[in-house]
CSV table of C-alpha atoms in Angstrom, one decimal:
chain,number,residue,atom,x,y,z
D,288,UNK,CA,-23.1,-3.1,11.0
D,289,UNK,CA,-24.9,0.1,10.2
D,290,UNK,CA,-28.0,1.9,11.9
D,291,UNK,CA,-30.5,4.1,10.3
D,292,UNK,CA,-32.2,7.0,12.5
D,293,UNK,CA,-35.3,8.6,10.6
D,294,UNK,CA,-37.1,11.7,11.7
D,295,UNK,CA,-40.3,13.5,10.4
D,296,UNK,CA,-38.7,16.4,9.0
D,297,UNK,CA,-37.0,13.8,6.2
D,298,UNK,CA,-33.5,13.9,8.3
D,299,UNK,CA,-31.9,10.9,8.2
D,300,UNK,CA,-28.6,10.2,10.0
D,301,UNK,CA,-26.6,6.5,9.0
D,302,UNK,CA,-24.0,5.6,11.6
D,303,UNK,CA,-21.9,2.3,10.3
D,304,UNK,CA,-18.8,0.4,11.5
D,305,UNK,CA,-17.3,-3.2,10.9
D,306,UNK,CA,-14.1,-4.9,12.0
D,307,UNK,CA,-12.5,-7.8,11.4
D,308,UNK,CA,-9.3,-9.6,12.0
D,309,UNK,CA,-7.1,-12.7,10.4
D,310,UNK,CA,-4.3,-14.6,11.8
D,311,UNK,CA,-1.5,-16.2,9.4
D,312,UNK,CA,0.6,-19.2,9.7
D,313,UNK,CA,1.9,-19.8,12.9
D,314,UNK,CA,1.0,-15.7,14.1
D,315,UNK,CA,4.9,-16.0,16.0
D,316,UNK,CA,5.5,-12.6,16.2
D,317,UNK,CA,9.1,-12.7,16.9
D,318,UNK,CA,10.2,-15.5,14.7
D,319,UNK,CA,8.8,-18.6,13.3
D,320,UNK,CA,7.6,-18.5,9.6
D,321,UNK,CA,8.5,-15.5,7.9
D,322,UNK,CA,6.0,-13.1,5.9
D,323,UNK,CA,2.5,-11.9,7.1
D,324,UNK,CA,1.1,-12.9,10.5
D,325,UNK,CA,-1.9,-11.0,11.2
D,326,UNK,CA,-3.9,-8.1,9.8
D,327,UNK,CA,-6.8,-6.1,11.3
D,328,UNK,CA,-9.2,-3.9,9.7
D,329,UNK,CA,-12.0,-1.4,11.2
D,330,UNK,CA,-14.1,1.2,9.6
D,331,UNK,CA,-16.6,3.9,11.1
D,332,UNK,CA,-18.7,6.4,9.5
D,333,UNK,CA,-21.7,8.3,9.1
D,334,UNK,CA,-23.9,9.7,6.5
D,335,UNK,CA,-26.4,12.3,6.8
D,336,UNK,CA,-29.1,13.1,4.4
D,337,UNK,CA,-31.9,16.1,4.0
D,338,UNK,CA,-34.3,17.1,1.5
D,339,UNK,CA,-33.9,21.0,1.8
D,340,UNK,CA,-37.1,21.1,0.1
D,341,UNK,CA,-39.4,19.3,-2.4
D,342,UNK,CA,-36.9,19.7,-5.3
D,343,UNK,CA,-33.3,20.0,-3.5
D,344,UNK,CA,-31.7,16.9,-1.8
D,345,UNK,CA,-28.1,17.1,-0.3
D,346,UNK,CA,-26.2,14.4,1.9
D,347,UNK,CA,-22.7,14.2,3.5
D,348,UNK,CA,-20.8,11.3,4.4
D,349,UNK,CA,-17.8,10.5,6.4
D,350,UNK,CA,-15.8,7.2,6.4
D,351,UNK,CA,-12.6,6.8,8.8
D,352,UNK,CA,-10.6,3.1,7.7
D,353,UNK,CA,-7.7,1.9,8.9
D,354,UNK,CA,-5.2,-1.3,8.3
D,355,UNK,CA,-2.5,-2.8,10.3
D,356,UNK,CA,-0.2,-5.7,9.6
D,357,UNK,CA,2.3,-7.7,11.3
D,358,UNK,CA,5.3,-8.7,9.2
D,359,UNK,CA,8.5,-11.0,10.2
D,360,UNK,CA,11.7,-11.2,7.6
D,361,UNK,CA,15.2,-12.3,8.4
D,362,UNK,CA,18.8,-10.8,7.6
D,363,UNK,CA,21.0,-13.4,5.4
D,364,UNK,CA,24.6,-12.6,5.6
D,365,UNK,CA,26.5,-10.4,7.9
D,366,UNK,CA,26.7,-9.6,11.3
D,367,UNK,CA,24.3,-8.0,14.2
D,368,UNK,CA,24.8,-5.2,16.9
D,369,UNK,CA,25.4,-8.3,19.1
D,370,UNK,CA,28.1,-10.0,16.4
D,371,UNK,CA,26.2,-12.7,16.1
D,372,UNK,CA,26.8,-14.0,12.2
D,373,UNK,CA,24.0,-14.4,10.2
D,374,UNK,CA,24.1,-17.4,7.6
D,375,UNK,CA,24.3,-15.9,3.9
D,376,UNK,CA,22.3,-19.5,2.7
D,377,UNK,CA,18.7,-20.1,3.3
D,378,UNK,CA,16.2,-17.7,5.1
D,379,UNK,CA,18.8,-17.4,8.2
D,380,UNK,CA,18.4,-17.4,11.5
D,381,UNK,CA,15.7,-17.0,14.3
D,382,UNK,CA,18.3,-14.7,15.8
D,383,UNK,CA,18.4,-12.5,12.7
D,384,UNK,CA,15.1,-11.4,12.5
D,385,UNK,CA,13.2,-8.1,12.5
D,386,UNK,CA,9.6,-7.2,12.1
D,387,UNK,CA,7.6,-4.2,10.5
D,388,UNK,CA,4.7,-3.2,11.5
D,389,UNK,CA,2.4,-1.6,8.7
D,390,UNK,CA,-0.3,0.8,9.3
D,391,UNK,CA,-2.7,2.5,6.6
D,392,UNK,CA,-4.9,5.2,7.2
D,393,UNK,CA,-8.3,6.5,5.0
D,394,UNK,CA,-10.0,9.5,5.7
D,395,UNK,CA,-12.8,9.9,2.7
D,396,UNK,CA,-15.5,13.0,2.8
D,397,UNK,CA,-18.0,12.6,0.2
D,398,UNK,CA,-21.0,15.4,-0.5
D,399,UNK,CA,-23.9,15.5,-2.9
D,400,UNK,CA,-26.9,17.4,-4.1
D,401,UNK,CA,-29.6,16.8,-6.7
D,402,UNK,CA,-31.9,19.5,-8.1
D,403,UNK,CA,-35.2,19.1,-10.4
D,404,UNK,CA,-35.2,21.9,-12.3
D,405,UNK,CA,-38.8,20.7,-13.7
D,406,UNK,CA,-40.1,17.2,-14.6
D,407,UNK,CA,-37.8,16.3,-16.9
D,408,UNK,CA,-34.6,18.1,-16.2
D,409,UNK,CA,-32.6,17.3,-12.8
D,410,UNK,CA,-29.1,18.6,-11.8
D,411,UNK,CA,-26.6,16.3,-9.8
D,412,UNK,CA,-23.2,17.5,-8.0
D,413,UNK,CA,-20.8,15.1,-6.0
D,414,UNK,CA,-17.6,16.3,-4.4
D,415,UNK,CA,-15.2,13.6,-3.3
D,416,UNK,CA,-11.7,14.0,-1.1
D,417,UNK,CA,-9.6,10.9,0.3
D,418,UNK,CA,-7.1,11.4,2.0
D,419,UNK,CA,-4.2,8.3,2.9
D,420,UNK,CA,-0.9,8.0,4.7
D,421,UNK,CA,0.9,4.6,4.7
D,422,UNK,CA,3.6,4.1,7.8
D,423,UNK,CA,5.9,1.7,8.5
D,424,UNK,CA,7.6,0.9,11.8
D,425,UNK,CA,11.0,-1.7,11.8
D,426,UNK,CA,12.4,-3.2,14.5
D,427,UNK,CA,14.9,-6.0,15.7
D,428,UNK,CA,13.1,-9.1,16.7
D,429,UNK,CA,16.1,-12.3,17.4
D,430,UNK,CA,19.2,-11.6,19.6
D,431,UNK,CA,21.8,-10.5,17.0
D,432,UNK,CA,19.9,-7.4,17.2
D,433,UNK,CA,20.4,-7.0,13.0
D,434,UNK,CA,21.5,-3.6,11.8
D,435,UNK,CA,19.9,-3.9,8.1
D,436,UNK,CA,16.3,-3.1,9.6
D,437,UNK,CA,14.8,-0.7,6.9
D,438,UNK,CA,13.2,2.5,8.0
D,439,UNK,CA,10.4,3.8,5.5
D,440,UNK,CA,9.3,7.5,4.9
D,441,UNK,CA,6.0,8.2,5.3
D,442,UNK,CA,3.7,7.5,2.3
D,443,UNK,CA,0.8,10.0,1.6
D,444,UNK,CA,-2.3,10.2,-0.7
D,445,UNK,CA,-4.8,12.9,-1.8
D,446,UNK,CA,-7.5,12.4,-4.4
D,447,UNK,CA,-10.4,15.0,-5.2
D,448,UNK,CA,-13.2,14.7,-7.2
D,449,UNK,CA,-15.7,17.0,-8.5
D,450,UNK,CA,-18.7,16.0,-10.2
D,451,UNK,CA,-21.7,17.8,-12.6
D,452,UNK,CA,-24.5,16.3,-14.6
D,453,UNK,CA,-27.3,17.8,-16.2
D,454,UNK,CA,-30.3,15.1,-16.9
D,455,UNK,CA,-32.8,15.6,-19.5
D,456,UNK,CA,-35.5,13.3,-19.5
D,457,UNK,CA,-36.8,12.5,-23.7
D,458,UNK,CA,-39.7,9.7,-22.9
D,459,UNK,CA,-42.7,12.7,-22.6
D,460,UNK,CA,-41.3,14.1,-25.9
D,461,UNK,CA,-38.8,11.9,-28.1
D,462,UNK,CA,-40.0,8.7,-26.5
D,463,UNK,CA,-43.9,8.8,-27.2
D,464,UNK,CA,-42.6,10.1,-31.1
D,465,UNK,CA,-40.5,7.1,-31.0
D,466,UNK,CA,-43.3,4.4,-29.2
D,467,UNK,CA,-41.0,4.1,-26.8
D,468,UNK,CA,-42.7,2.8,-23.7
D,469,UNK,CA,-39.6,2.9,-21.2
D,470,UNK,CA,-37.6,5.6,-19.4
D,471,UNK,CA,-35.5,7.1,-21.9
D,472,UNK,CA,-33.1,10.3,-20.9
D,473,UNK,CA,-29.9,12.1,-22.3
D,474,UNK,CA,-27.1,13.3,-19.6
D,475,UNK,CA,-24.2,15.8,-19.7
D,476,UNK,CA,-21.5,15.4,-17.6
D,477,UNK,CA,-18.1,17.1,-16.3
D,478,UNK,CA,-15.9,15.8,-13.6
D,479,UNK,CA,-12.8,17.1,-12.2
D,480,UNK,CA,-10.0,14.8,-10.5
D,481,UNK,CA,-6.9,15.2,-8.9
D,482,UNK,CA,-4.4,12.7,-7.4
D,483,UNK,CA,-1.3,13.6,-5.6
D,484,UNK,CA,1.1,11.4,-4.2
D,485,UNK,CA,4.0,11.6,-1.8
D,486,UNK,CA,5.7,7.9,-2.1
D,487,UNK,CA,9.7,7.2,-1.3
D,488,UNK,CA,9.3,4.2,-3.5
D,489,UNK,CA,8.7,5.7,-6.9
D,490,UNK,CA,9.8,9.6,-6.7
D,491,UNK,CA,12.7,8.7,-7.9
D,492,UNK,CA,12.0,6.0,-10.6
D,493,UNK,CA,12.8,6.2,-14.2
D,494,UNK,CA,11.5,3.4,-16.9
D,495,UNK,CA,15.1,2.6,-17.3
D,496,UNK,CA,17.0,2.5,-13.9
D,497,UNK,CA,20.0,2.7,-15.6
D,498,UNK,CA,20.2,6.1,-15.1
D,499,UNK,CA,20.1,6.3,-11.3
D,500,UNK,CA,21.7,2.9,-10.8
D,501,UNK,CA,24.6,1.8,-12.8
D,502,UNK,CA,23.4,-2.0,-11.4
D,503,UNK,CA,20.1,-1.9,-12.8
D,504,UNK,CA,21.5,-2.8,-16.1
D,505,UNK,CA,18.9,-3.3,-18.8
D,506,UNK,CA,16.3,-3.3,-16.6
D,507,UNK,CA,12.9,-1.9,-17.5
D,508,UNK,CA,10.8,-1.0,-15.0
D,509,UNK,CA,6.9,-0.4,-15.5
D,510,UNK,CA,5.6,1.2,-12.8
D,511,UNK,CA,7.9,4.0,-13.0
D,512,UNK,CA,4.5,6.2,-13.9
D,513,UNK,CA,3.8,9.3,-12.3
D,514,UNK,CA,0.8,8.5,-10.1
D,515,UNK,CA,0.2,13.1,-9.7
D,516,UNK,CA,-2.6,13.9,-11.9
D,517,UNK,CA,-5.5,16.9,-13.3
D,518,UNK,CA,-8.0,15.5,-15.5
D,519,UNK,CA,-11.1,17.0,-16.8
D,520,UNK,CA,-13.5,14.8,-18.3
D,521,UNK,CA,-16.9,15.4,-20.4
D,522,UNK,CA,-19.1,12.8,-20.7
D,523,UNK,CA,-22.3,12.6,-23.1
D,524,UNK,CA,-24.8,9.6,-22.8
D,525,UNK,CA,-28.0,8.1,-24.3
D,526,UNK,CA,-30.2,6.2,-21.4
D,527,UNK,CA,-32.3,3.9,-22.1
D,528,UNK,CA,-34.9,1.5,-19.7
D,529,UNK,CA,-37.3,-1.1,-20.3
């Protein structure tokens, strides 16, 4: 749900939420089916917007999101704190179980401004950052109390983005030479991005695990990409409306 609030000045302030939740399979959250039982989901924000004057328009937005799942998996083989014996066939026991709970995080800060230069040239910048962290708590759930629970590292994510574009407008000049009745405009662009990533699960990952783990084999593994980039891209385009 969102709200707009509109004042005479041109000031216009957008407050918005939603939330929502599912429930999986049997939603036993100390045994019963194993994989995902529930997940929730909620999102606020705001946005503000202001014409600064006839020509200059800015806004600023801010969006807050954030995930959390309920997970059940069972231990197959071995023993618990308890010595309770786990069964190494099947998906185990009820009393070898352990949970995770998985939260996710999105803080995203967006800002832009437009300019008309004249009445054919306008100036846009953006500006993007999102920031993400991933956590991920483990726990014993059946009475053998099992001592293979995994405990993750935190995962983080920060992605900028900074964006330029110039806007030319041909259909007073090139477009009446041409007949051409629509709008018809030329743009030059430049954007900025930046990704950096702080995740336990690839840091260490090769395209051929070989080399950190003799058991890996032959293995190939394709997501062994570094996810940390710059880029700096131009763009040139040819607009045309009818």
């Amino acid at each position: 749900s969102s709200g707009e609030l509109a004042f005479d000045n041109g000031l216009v302030i957008t407050p918005s939420m939603s939330w929502r939740t599912d429930e999986y399979s049997d939603n036993i959250s100390n045994g019963g089916d194993l994989g995902l039982k529930d997940e929730s989901y909620w999102n606020g924000g705001i946005e503000v917007a202001y014409p600064l004057t006839d020509s200059i328009n800015v806004s600023l937005s801010y969006l807050r999101e954030q995930y959390n799942r309920l997970l059940v998996n069972r231990q197959r083989g071995g023993t618990g704190s308890t010595g309770i014996a786990c069964p190494t066939a099947g998906v185990g026991s009820d009393a070898c179980g352990w949970g995770s709970e998985i939260s996710d995080y999105v803080d995203t800060i967006f800002g832009n401004a437009s300019y008309i230069l004249s009445s054919n040239l306008e100036l846009n910048l953006s500006g993007t950052y999102s920031h993400t962290s991933n956590t991920t708590e483990t726990y014993s759930l059946g009475s053998a109390l099992v001592t293979s629970v995994p405990q993750y590292p935190e995962v983080r994510n920060d992605y900028q983005r900074l964006d330029a574009s110039l806007r030319y407008n041909l259909s007073e000049t090139l477009g009446q030479k041409l007949g051409w009745t629509g709008d018809l405009s030329t743009e030059l662009g430049y954007a900025y991005e930046r990704n950096s990533m702080t995740n336990w699960a690839t840091e260490s990952m090769v395209p051929y695990m070989i080399a950190l783990d003799a058991g890996a084999n032959r293995s190939l593994f394709l997501d062994a990409l570094n996810p940390n980039y710059e880029a700096h891209i131009v763009t040139v385009s040819l607009r045309m409306g009818w």
